[in-house]
mmCIF file of C-alpha atoms in Angstrom:
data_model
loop_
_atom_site.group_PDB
_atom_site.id
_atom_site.type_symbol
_atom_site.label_atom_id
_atom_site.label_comp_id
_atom_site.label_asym_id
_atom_site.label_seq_id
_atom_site.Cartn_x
_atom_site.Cartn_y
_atom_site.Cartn_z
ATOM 1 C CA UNK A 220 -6.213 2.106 2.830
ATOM 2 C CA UNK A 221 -7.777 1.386 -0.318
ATOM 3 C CA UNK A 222 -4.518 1.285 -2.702
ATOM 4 C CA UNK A 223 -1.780 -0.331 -0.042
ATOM 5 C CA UNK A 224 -4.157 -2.455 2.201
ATOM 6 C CA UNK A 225 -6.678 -5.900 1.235
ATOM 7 C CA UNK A 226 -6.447 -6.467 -2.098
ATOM 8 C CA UNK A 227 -5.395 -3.011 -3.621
ATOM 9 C CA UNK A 228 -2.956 -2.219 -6.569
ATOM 10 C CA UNK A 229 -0.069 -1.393 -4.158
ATOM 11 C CA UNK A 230 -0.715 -3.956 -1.506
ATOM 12 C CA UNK A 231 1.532 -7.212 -1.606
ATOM 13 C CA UNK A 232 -1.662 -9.334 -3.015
ATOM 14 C CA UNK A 233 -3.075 -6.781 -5.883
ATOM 15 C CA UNK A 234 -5.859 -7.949 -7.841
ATOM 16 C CA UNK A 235 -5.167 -9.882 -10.402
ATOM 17 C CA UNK A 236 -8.437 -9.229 -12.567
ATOM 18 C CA UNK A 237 -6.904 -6.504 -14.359
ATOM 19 C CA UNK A 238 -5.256 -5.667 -17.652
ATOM 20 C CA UNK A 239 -1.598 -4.715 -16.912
ATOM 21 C CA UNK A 240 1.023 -5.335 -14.952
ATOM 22 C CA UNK A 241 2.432 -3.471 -12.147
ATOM 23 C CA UNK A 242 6.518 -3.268 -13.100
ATOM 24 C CA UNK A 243 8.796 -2.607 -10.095
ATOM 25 C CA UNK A 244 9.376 -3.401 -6.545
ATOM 26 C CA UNK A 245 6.864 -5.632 -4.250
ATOM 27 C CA UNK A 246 6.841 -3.010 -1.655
ATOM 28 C CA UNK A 247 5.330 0.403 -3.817
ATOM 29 C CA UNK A 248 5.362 4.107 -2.917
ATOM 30 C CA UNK A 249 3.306 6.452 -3.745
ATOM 31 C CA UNK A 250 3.519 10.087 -2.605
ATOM 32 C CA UNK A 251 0.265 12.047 -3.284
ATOM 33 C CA UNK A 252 -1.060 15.997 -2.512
ATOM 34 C CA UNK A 253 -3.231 16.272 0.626
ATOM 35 C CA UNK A 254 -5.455 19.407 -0.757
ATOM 36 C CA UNK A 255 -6.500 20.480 2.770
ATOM 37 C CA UNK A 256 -4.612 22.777 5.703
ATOM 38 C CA UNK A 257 -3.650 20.311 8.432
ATOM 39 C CA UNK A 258 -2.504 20.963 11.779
ATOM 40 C CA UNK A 259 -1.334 19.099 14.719
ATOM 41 C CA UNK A 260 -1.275 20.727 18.194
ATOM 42 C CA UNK A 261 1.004 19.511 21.208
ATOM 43 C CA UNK A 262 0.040 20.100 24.970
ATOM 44 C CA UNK A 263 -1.355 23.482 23.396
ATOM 45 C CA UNK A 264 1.076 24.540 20.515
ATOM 46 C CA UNK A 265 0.495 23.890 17.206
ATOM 47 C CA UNK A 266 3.540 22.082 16.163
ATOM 48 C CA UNK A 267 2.643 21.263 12.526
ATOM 49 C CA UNK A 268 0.405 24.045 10.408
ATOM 50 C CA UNK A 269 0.775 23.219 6.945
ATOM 51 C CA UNK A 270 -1.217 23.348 3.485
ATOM 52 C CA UNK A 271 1.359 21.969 1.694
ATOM 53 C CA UNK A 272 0.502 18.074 2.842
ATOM 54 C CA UNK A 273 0.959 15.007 1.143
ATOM 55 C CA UNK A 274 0.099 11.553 2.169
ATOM 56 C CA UNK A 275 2.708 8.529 1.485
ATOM 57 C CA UNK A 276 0.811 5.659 0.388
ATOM 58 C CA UNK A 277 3.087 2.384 1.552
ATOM 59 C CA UNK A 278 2.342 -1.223 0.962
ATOM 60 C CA UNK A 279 0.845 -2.738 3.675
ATOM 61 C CA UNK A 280 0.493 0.733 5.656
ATOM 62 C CA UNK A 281 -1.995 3.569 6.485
ATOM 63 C CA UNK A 282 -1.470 6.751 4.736
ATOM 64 C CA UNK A 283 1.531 8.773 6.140
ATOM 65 C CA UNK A 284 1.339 12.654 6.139
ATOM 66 C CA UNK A 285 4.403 14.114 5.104
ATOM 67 C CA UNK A 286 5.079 18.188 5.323
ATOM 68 C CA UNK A 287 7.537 20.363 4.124
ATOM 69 C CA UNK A 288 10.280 21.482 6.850
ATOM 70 C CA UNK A 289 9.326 25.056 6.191
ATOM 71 C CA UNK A 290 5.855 23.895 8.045
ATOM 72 C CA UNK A 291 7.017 22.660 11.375
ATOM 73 C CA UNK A 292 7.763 24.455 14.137
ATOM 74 C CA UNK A 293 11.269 23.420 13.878
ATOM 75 C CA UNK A 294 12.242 25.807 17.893
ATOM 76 C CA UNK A 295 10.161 22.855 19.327
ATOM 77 C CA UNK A 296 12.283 19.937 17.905
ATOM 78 C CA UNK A 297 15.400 18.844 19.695
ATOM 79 C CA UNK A 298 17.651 16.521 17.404
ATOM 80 C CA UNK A 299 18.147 12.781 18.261
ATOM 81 C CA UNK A 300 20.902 10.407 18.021
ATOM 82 C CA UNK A 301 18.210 8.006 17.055
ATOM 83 C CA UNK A 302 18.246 6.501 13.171
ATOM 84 C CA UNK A 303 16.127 3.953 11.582
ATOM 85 C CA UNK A 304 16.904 2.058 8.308
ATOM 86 C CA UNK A 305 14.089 1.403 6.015
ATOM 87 C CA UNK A 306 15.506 -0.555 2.305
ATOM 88 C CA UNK A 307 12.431 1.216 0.569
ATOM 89 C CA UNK A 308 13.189 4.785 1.356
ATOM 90 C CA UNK A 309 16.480 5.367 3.233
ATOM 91 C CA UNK A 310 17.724 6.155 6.652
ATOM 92 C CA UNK A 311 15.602 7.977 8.968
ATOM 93 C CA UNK A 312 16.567 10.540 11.157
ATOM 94 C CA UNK A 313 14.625 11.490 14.337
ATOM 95 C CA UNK A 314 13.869 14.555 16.452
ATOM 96 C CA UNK A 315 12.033 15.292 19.882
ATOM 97 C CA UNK A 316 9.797 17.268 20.641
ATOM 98 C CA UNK A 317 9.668 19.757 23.563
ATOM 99 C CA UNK A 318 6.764 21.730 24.717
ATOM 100 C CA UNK A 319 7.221 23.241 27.746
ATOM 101 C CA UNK A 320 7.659 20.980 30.467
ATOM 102 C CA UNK A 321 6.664 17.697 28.467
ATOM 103 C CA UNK A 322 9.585 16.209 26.089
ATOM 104 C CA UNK A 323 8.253 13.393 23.754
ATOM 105 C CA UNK A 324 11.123 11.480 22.336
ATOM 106 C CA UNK A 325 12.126 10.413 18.628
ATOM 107 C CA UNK A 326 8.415 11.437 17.426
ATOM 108 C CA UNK A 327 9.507 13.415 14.336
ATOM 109 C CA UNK A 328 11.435 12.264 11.397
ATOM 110 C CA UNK A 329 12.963 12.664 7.999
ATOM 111 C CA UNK A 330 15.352 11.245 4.946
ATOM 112 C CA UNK A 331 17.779 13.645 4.921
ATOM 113 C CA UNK A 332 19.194 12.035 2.161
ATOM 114 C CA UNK A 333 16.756 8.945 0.681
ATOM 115 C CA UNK A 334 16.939 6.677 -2.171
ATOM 116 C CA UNK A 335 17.270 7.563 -5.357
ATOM 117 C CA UNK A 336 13.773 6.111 -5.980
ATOM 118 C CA UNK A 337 12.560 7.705 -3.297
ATOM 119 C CA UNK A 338 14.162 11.427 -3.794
ATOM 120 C CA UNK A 339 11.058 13.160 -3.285
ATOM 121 C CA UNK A 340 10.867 12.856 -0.102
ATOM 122 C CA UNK A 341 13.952 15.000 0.937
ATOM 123 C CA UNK A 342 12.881 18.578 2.936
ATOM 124 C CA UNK A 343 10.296 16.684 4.173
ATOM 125 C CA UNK A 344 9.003 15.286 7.670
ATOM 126 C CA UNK A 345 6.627 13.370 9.565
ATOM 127 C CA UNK A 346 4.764 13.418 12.650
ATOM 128 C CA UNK A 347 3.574 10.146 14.695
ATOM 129 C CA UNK A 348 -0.282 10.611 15.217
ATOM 130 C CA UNK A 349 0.034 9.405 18.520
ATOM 131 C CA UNK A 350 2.340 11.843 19.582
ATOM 132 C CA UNK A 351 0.452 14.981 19.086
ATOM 133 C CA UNK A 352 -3.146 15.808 21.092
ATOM 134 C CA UNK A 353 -4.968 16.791 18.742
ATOM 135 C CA UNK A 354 -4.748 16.837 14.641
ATOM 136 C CA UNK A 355 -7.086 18.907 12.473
ATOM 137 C CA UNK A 356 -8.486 18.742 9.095
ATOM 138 C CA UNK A 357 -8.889 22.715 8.170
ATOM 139 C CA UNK A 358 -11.517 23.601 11.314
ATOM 140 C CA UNK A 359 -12.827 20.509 12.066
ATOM 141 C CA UNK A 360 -10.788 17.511 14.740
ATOM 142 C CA UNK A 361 -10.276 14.273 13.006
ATOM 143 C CA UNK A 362 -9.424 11.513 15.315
ATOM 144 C CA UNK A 363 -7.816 8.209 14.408
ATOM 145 C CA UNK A 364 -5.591 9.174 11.165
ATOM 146 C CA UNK A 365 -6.356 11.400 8.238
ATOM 147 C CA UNK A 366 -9.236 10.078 5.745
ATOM 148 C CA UNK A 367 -7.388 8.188 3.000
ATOM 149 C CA UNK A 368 -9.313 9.848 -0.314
ATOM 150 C CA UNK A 369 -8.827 6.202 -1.567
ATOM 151 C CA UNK A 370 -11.730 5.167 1.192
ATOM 152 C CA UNK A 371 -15.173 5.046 0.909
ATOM 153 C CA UNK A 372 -18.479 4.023 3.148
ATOM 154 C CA UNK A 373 -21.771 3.530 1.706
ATOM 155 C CA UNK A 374 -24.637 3.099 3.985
ATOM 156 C CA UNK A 375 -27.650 1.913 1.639
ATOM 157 C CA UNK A 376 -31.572 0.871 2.929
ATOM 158 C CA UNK A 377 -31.813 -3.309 1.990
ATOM 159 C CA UNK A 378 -34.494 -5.644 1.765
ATOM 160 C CA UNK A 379 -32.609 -8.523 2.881
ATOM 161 C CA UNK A 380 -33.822 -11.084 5.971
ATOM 162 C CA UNK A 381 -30.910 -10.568 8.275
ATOM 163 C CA UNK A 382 -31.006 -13.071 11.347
ATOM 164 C CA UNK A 383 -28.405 -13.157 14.464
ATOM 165 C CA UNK A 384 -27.714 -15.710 16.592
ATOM 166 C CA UNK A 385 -25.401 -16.000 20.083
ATOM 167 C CA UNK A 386 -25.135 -19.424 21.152
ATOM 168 C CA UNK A 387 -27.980 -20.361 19.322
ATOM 169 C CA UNK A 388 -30.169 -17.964 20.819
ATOM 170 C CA UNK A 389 -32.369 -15.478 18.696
ATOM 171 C CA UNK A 390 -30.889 -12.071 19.524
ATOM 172 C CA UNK A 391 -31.995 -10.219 16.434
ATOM 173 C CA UNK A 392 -33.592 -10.352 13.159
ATOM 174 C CA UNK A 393 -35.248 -7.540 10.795
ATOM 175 C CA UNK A 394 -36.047 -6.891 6.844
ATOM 176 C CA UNK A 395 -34.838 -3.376 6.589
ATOM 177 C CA UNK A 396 -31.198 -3.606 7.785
ATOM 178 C CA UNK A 397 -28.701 -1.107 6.330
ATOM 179 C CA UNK A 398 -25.882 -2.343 4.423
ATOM 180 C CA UNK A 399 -22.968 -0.589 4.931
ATOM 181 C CA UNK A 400 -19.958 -1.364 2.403
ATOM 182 C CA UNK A 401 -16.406 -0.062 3.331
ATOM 183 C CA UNK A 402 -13.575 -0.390 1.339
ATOM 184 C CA UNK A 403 -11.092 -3.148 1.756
ATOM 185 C CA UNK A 404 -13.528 -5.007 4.413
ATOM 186 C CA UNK A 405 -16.963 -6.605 4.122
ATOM 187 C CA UNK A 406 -19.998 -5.843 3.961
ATOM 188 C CA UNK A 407 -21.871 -5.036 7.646
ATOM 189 C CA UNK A 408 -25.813 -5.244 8.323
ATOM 190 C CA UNK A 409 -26.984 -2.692 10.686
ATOM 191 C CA UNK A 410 -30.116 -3.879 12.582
ATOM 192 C CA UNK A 411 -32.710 -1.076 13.915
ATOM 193 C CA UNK A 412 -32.723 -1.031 17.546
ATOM 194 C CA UNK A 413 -36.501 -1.670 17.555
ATOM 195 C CA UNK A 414 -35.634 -5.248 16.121
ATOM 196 C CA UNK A 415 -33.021 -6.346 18.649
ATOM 197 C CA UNK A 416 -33.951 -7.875 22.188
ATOM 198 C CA UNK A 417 -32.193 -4.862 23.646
ATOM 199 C CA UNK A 418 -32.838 -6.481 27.536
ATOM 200 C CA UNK A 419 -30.237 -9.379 26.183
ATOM 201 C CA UNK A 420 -27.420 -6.871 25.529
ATOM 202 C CA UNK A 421 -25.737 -4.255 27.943
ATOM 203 C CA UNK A 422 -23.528 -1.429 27.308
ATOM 204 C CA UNK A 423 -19.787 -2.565 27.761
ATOM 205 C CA UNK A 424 -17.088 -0.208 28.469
ATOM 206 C CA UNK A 425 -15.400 -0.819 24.954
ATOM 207 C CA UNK A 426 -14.792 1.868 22.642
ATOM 208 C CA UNK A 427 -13.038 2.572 19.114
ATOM 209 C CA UNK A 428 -12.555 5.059 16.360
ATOM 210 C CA UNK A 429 -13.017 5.148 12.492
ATOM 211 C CA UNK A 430 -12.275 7.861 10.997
ATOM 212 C CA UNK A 431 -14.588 7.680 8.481
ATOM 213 C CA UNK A 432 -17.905 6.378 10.778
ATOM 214 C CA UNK A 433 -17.178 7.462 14.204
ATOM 215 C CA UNK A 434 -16.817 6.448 17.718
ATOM 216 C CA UNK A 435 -18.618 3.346 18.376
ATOM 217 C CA UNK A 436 -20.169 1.650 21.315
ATOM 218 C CA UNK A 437 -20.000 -1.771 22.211
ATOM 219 C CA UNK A 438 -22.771 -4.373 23.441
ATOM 220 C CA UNK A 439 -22.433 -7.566 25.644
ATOM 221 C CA UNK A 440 -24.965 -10.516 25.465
ATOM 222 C CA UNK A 441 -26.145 -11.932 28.647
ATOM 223 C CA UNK A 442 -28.475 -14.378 29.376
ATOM 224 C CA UNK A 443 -29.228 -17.687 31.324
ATOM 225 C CA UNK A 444 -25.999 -16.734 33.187
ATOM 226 C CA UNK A 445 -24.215 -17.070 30.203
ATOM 227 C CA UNK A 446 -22.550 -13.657 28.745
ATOM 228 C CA UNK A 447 -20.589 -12.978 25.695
ATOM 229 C CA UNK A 448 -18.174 -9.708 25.850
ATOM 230 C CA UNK A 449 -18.765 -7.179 22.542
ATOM 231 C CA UNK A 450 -21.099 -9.087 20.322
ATOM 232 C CA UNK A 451 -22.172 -5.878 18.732
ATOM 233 C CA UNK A 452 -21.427 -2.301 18.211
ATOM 234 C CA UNK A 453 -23.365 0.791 17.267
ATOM 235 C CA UNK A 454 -22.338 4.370 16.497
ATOM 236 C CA UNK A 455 -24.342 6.808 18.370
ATOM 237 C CA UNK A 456 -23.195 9.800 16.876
ATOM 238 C CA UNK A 457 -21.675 8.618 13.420
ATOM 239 C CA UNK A 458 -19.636 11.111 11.079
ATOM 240 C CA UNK A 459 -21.453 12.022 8.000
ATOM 241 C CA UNK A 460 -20.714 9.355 5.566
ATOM 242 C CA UNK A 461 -22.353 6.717 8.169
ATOM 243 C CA UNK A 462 -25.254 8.673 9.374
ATOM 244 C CA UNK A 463 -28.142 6.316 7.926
ATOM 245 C CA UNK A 464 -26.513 3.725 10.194
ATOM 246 C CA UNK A 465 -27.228 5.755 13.608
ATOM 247 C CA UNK A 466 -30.179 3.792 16.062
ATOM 248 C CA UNK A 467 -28.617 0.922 14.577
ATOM 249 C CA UNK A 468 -26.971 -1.997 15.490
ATOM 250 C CA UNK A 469 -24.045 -4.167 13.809
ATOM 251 C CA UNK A 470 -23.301 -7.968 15.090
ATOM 252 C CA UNK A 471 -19.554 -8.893 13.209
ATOM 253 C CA UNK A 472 -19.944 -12.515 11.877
ATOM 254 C CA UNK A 473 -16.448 -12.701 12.551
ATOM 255 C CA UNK A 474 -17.293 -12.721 16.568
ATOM 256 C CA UNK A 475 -16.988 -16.210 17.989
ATOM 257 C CA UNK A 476 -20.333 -17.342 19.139
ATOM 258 C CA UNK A 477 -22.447 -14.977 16.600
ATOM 259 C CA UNK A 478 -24.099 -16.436 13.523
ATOM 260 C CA UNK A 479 -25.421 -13.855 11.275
ATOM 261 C CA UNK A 480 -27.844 -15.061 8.742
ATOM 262 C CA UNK A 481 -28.364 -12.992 5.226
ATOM 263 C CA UNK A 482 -31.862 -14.761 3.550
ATOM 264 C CA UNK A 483 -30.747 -17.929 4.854
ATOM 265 C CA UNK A 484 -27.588 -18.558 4.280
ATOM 266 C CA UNK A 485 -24.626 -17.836 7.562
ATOM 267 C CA UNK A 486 -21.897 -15.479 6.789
ATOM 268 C CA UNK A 487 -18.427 -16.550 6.282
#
């Protein structure tokens, strides 16, 4: 995320406190070694077992992990009449998989014969993350998409008077948040449980995935009959780079109805 997304050197707004300039086209490529074994595993095969990985970094895009042919299980594909055109790296073509009974359709592809520019990615393919059940990084199950090596989350003890508001009313406030920085986004303040009015907020059913921090939970504000879906999310069991934010609580300024003050002054 960090070079193709926000303001990174192959999104379409790179920085432009730097020293050089980036020749070539506005939409950049950038093909790069995945050191790790990867495999991806569909309604029980492995369909994808490779150590010879390499993530496509793509203006505006997530990381794509492409692997040589050699690495697929290329008995469970079944070719497609489907084609996609794409002016950065060719025409795509697609294959199915089968396993078993279950057939997914047009989930695999390659450039058979791309670009010039783009020649490196011939003997190649690619595997929608959706489309498999399960994708792992060596021994361990990474959920979400592969960790861009670009990313980065700091979690970091702060001193700072954090204050949060829903509707006006006091819901939180605390002098030893954690700060956690992620690339690309802004900063968050994770509250300690012990300084938010917990009976205010309930457990809602909402869930999502980083693959850098976790699976987080989402909390609802009610009060006075009035209640406010999501206000705040916490990861219970966070991956390792977010563990100093677990028993901890985030409120996104972002959220419509939440004011989250940093010594004083509301979040933008």
């Amino acid at each position: 995320m960090t070079l193709t997304l926000s303001q990174g050197p192959l999104s379409a707004t790179p920085p432009s406190s730097v020293n050089y300039d980036l020749t070539g086209p506005a939409h950049r490529l950038f093909l790069q070694e995945f050191p790790r074994r990867v495999r991806a595993v569909v309604n029980g095969e492995t369909v994808v077992d490779t150590r010879r990985g390499a993530l496509l970094h793509e203006t505006g895009l997530l990381p794509q992990l492409y692997v040589p042919a050699e690495d697929v299980r290329r008995e469970l594909l079944a070719p497609s009449y489907h084609t996609t055109w794409c002016p950065f790296k060719g025409r795509a073509s697609y294959w199915s998989i089968r396993v078993g009974d279950r057939r997914t359709p047009n989930v695999v592809w390659s450039y058979p014969r791309p670009r010039t520019e783009a020649a490196w990615l011939r003997d190649l393919l690619a595997l929608y993350w959706d489309a498999a059940d399960a994708w792992f990084d060596e021994e361990e199950q990474v959920h979400g998409h592969l960790r861009d090596p670009y990313h980065r989350v700091d979690v970091r003890r702060s001193g700072r008077h954090v204050r949060v508001l829903v509707d006006d009313t006091p819901v939180a406030e605390t002098t030893t948040p954690m700060l956690l920085s992620e690339t690309g986004l802004p900063n968050r303040y994770y509250l300690p449980s012990t300084d938010v009015r917990r009976k205010a907020l309930s457990e809602s059913a909402t869930r999502s995935v980083c693959p850098y921090k976790g699976t987080a939970t989402y909390w609802s504000f009610t009060a006075g009959g009035r209640q406010v879906q999501d206000v705040a999310w916490s990861y219970p069991d966070p991956l390792e780079s977010a563990l100093k934010a677990r028993g901890h609580l985030c409120f996104p300024h972002e959220t419509r109805r939440v004011t989250v003050e940093v010594d004083g002054e509301p979040l933008r």
